[in-house]
Coordinates of C-alpha atoms in Angstrom, one line a residue:
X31 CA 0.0 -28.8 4.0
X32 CA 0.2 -31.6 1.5
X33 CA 3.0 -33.1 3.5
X34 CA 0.2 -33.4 6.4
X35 CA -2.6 -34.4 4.8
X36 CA -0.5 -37.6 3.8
X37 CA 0.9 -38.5 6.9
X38 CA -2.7 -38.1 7.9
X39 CA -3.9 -40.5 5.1
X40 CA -1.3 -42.9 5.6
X41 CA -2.1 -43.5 9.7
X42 CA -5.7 -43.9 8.6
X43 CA -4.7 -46.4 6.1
X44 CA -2.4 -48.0 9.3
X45 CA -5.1 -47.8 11.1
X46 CA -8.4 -49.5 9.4
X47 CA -6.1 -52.1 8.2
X48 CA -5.1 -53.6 11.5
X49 CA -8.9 -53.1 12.7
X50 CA -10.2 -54.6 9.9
X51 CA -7.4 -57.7 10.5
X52 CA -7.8 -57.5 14.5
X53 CA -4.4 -57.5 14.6
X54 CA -4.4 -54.3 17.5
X55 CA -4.6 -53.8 20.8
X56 CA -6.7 -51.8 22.8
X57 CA -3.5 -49.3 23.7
X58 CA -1.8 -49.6 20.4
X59 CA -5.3 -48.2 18.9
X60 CA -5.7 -45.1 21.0
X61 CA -2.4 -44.0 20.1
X62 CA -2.7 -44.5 16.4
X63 CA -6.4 -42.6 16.9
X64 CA -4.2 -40.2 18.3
X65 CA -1.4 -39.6 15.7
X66 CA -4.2 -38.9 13.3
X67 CA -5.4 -36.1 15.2
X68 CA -2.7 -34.8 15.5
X69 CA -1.5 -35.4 12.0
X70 CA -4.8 -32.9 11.0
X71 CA -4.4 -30.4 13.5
X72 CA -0.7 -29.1 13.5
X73 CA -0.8 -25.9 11.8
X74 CA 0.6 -26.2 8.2
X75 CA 4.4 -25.5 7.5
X76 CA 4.7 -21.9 6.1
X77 CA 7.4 -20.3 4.1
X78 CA 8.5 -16.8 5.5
X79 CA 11.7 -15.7 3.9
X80 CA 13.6 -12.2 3.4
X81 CA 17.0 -10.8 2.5
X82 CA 18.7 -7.3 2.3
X83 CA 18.5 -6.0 -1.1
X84 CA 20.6 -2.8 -0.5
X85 CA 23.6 -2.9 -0.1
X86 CA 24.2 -6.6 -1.6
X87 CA 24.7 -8.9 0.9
X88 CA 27.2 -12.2 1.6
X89 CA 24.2 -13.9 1.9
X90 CA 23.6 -13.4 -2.0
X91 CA 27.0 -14.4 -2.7
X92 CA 25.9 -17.6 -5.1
X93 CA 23.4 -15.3 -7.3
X94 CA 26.0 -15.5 -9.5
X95 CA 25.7 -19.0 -10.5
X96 CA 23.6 -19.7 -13.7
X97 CA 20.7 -21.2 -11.8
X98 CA 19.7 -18.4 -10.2
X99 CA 19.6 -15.8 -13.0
X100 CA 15.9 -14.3 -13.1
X101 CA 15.3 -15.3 -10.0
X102 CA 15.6 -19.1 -11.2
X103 CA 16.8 -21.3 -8.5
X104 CA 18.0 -24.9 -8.1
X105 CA 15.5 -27.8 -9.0
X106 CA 13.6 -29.2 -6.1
X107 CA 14.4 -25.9 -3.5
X108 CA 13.2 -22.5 -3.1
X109 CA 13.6 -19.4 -5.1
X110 CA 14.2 -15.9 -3.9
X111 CA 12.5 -13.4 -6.2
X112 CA 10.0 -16.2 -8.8
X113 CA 7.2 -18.6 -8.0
X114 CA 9.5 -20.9 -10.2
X115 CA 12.2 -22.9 -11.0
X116 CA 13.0 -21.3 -14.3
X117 CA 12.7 -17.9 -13.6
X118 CA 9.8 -17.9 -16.2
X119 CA 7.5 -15.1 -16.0
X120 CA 9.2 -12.9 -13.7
X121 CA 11.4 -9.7 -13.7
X122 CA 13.5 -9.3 -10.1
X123 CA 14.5 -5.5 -11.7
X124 CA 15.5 -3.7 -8.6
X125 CA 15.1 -6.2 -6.2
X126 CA 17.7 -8.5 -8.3
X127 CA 20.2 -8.6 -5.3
X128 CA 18.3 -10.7 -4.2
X129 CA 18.9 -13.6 -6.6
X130 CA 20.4 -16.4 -5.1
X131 CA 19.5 -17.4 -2.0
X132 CA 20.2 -14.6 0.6
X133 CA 16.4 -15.5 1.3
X134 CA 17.4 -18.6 2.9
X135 CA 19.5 -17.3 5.8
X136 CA 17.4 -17.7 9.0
X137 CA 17.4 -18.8 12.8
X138 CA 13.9 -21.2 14.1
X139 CA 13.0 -22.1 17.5
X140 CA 13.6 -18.4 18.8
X141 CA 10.8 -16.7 21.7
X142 CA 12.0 -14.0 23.5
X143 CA 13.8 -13.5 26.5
X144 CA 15.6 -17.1 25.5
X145 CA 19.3 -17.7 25.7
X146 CA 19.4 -19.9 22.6
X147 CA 17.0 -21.1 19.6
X148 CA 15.6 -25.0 18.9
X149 CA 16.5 -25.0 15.5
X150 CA 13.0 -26.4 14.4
X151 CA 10.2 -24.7 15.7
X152 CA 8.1 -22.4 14.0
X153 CA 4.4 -22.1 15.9
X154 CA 4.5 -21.9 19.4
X155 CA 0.6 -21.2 20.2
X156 CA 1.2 -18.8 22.9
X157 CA 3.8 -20.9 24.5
X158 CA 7.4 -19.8 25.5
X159 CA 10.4 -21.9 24.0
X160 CA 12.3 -21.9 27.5
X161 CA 9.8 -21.2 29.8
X162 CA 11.2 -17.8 30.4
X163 CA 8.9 -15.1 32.6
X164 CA 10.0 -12.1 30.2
X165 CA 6.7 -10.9 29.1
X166 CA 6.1 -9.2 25.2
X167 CA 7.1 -5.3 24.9
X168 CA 5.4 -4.6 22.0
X169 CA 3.1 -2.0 21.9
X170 CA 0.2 -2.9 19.5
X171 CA -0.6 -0.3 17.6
X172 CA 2.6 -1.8 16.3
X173 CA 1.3 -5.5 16.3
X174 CA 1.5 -7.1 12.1
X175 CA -0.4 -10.6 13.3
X176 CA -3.6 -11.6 15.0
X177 CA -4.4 -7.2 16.2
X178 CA -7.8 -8.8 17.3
X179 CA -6.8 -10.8 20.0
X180 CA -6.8 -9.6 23.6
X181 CA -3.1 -9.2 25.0
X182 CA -2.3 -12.3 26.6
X183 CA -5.3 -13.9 26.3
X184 CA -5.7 -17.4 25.2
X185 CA -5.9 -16.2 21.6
X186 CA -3.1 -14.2 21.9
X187 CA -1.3 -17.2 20.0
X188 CA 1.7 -15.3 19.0
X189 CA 2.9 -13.2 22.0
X190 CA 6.0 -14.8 22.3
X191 CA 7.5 -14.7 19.0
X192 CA 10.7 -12.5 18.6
X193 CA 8.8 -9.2 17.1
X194 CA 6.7 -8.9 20.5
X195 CA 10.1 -7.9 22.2
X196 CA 11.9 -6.5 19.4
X197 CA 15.6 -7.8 19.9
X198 CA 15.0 -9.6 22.8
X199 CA 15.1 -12.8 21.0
X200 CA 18.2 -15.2 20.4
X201 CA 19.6 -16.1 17.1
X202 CA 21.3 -19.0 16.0
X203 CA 24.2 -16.8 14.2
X204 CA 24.1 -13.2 13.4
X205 CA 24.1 -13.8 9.7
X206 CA 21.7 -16.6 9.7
X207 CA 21.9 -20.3 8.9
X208 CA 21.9 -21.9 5.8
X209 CA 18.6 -23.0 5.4
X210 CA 17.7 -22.7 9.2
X211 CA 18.3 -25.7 10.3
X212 CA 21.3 -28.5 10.2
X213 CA 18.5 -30.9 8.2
X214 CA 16.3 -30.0 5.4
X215 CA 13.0 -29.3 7.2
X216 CA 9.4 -28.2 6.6
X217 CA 8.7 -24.5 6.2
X218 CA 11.1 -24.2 3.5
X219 CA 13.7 -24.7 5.5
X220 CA 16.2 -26.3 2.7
X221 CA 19.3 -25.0 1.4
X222 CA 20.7 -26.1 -2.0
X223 CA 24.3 -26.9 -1.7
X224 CA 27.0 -25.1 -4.1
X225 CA 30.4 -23.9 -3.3
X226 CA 30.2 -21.1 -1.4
X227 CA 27.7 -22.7 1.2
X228 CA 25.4 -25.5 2.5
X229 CA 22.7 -26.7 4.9
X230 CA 23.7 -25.8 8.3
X231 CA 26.6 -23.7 7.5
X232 CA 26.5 -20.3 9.5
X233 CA 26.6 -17.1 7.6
X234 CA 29.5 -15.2 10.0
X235 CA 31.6 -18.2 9.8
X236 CA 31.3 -19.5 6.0
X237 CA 30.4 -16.5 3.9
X238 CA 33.4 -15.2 1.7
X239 CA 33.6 -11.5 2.4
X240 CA 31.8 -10.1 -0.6
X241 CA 32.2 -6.3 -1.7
X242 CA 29.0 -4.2 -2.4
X243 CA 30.9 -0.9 -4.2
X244 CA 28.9 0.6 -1.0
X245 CA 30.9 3.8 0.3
X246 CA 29.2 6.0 3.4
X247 CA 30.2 8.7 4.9
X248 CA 30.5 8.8 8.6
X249 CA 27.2 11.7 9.4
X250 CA 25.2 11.2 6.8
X251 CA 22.1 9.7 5.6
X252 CA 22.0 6.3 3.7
X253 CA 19.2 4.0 1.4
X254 CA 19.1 0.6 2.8
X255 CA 16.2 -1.7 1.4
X256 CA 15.2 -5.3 1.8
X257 CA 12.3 -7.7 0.5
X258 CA 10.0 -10.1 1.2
X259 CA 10.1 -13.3 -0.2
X260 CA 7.2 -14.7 2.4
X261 CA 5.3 -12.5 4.7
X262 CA 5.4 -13.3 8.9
X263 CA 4.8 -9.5 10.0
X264 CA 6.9 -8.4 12.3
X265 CA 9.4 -5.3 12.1
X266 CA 13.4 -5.3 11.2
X267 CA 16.8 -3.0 12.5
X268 CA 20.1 -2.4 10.4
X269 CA 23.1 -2.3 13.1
X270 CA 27.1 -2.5 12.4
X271 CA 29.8 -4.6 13.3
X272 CA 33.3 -3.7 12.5
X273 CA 34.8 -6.4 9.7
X274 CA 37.6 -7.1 12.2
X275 CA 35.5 -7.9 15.2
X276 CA 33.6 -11.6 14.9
X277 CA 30.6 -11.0 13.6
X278 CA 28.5 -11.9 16.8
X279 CA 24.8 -10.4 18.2
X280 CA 26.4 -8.7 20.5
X281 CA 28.5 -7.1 18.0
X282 CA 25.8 -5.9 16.3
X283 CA 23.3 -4.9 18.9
X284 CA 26.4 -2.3 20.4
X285 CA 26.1 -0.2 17.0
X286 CA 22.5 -0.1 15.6
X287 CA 21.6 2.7 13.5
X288 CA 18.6 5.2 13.2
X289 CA 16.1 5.4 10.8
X290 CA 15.9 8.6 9.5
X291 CA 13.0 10.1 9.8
X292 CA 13.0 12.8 7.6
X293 CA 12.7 10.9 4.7
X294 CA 9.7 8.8 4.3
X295 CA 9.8 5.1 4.0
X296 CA 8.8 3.5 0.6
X297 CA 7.9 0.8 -1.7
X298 CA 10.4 0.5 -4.9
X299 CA 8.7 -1.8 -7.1
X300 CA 10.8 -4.1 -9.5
X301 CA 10.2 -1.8 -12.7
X302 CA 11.1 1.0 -10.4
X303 CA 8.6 2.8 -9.6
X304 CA 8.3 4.1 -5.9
X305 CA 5.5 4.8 -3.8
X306 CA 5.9 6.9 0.1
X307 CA 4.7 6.5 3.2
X308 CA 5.0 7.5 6.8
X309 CA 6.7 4.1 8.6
X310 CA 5.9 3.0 11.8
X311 CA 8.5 2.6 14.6
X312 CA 8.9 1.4 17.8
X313 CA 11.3 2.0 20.6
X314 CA 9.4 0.8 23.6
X315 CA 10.7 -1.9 25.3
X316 CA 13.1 -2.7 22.6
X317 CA 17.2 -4.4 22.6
X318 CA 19.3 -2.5 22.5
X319 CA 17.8 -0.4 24.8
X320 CA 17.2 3.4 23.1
X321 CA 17.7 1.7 19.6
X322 CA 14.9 2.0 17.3
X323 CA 13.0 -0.4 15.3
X324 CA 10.7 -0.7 12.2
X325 CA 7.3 -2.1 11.8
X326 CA 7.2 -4.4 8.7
X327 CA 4.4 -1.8 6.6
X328 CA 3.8 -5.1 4.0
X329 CA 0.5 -6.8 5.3
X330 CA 0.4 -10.6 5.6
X331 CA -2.4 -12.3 3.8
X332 CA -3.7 -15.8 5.5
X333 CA -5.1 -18.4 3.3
X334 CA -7.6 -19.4 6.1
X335 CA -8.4 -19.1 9.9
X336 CA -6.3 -22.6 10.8
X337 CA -3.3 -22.7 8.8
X338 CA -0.7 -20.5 10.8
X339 CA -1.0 -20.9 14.0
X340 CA -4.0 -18.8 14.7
X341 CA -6.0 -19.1 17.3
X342 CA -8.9 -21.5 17.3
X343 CA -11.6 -18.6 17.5
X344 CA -10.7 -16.8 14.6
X345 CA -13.2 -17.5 11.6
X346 CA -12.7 -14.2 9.6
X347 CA -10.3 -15.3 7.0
X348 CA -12.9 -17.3 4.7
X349 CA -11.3 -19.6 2.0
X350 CA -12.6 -19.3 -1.6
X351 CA -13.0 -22.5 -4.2
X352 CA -10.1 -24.9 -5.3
X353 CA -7.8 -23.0 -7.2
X354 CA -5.2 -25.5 -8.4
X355 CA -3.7 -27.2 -5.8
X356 CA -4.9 -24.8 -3.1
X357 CA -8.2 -21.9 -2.3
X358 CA -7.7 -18.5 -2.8
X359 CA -8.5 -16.0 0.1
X360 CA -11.4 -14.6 -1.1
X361 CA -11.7 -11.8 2.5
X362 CA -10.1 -8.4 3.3
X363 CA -10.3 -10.0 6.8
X364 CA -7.7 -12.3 5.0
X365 CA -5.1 -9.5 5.5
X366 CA -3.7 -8.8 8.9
X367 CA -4.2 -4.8 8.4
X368 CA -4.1 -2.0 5.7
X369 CA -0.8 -1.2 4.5
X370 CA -0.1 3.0 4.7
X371 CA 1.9 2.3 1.5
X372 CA -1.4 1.7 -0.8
X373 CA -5.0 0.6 -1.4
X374 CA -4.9 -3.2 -3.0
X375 CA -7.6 -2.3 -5.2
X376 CA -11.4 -3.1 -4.6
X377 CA -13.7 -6.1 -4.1
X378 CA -13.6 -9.0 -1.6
X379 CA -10.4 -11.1 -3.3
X380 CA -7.9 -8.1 -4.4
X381 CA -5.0 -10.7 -4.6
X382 CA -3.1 -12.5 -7.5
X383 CA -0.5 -15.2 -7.4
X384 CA 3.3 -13.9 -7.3
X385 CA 5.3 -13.5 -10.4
X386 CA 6.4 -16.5 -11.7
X387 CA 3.1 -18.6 -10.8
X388 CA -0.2 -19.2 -12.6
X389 CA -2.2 -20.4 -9.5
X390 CA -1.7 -19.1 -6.5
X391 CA -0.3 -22.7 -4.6
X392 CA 0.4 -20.8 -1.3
X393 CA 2.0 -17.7 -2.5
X394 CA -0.5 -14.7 -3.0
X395 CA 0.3 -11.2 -3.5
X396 CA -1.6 -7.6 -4.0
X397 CA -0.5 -4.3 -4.7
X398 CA 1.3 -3.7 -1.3
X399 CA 0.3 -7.1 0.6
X400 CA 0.6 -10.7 1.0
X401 CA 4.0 -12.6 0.0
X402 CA 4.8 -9.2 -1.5
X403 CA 8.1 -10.3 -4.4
X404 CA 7.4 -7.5 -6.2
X405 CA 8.7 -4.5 -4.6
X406 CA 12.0 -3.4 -2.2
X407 CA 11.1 -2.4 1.2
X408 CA 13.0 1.0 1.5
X409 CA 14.5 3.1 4.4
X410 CA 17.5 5.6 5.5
X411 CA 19.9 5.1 7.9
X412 CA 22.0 7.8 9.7
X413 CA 25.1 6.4 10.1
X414 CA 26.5 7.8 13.2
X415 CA 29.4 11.1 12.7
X416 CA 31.7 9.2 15.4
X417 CA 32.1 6.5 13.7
X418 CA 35.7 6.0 12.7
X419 CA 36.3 5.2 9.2
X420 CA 36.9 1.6 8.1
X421 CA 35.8 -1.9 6.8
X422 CA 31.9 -2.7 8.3
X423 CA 29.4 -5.3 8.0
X424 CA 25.6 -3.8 7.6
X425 CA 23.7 -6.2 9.3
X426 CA 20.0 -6.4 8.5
X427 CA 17.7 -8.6 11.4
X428 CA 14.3 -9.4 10.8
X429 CA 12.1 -10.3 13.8
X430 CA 8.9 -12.3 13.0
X431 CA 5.7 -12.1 14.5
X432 CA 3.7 -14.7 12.9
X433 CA 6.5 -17.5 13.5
X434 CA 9.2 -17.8 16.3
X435 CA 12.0 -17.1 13.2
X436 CA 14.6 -14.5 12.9
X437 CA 15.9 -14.0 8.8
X438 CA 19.4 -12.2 9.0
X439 CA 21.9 -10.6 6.3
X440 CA 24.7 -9.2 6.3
X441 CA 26.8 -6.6 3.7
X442 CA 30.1 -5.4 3.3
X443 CA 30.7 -1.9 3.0
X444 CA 33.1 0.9 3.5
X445 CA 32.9 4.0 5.8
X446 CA 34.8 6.9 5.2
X447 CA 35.4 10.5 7.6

């Protein structure tokens, strides 16, 4: 938002000066009149990040570098598990797997029923990246974004953004790209070089293998867990690929596991404490065909009705007084749904700023909402009995509702008979 407001400020500097000199022509003015506007009225760059937490993933392979201890993280970049650099403040606990920057492993530019992703776009206001006629899957009772909105109506801003066709969406690599883009973009899309990885780089092709100590056996049930670092909505799959096999989408998408649905799904926050909760799943309409997905059960929370793509006639989000650097939500309408994992407490502005921050400067949390760093998203997994015994990659896909982005990570680990 800040990066807007002063490209905005600096055309209408451009532009009273050369009235005010009569240096401009007629054309040259209507197109500076029209950079403003459309400086003001982009929706705001948003950071949406996420990373496996269980087993430990490649992607997470530089949380052992000094910079990222407590969910520090490198100066001028994005952390994982703090609201800042130092790591003062906060406490990853169980979610410290995700130190590092297995948060910043992602694909952009991705609407369903596409062949490939642009690399750069992350609000497509109801508008398909490719023009493709595959319509959204989705059924809404599992919808995370915008549940208001009239199927495929003009509000409908975000119907074809991967979650709306679970699967059905392309990805840039199967493990994600460093920083999701080949440049340092908006939306957090940066990527702090080191020496296992930098921007650009693609997870199947640069991450060392890295072992988790995780050993399953072939029939049985498994934990598997991830966490939010910023909230998009949307709803996420664990699959397989072999370790010999190139770790490709189509590699994954042949083995995808079930959830199992005998034991309930659950928060397990960082000092450990755990909260359960009947999940929500979809199957309808989804890729792979008969595979099964999960709805992400973490709310988002808006900070307005403007900011992320939204659709122009949505006014219930209300933003409260200056707050630092940015307003506080101060509605429940702020928060796309109730969670099933919890209540966020009472009164009209139940949020707080994430660990690590003093104001909330974009990043807002509750008990069970918002851009939730303080607790593991956990599930189990049936891996299948045929499955022969061997090396694997766990591979965790997260499809987004709120933006056309895909996060990805992937995990070694070891199946046994």
């Amino acid at each position: 938002q800040q990066q807007l407001v002063a490209k905005a400020a600096l055309c209408s500097l451009l532009l009273l000066r050369s009235v005010c000199l009569g240096k401009m022509a007629p054309t040259e003015l209507v197109v500076l009149i029209a950079l403003v506007v459309a400086c003001v009225h982009l929706p705001a760059a948003v950071h949406g990040h996420g990373a496996m937490v269980i087993p430990p993933s490649r992607n997470a392979v530089d949380r052992v570098l000094p910079e990222y201890q407590n969910g520090g993280f490198a100066q001028g970049y994005y952390g994982c598990n703090c609201g800042n650099q130092s790591g003062v403040g906060c406490n990853p606990g169980t979610r410290s797997n995700m130190n590092g920057q297995p948060c910043l492993w992602f694909s952009q530019g991705c609407t369903i029923g596409c062949e490939t992703c642009d690399n750069h776009t992350q609000h497509t206001m109801g508008k398909s990246l490719c023009n493709s006629t595959m319509e959204p899957t989705l059924p809404k009772s599992a919808w995370t974004m915008n549940i208001w909105a009239v199927p495929g109506s003009s509000n409908d801003t975000y119907r074809y953004h991967p979650w709306r066709a679970p699967g059905h969406a392309p990805v840039v690599d199967a493990c994600g790209m460093a920083g999701g883009a080949h440049q340092r973009g908006g939306g957090a899309a940066v990527f702090a070089a080191n020496k296992f990885a930098a921007q650009g780089d693609l997870g199947s092709k640069a991450l060392p293998k890295s072992p988790s100590g995780a050993t399953w056996r072939a029939g049985t049930s498994v934990e598997v867990a991830w966490g939010i670092r910023a909230n998009h909505g949307g709803g996420y799959q664990y699959r397989l690929c072999p370790a010999s096999s190139p770790l490709t989408e189509e590699c994954f998408q042949a083995h995808p596991l079930p959830f199992d649905r005998n034991v309930q799904q659950s928060l397990r926050y960082t000092n450990g404490t755990q909260v359960f909760f009947d999940g929500t799943y979809v199957s309808q309409g989804v890729r792979p065909a008969g595979s099964t997905w999960a709805r992400n059960p973490v709310p988002r929370i808006d900070f307005d009705s403007k900011s992320s793509g939204q659709p122009i006639g949505w006014d219930a989000c209300v933003p409260g007084p200056k707050a630092h650097d940015t307003t506080y939500p101060t509605t429940l309408a702020c928060r796309q749904f109730k969670s099933p994992a919890c209540d966020d407490g009472p009164g009209p502005h139940p949020w707080h700023p994430i660990p690590g921050k003093s104001f909330p400067t974009g990043d807002v949390e509750g008990n069970c909402s918002g851009d939730f760093i303080s607790a593991s998203i956990v599930d189990h997994v049936v891996i299948p009995r045929d499955t022969p015994a061997g090396e694997y990659v766990l591979g965790w896909r997260w499809d987004c509702e709120e933006t056309a982005q895909i996060w990805s990570s992937c995990g070694d680990i070891t199946i046994v008979a």
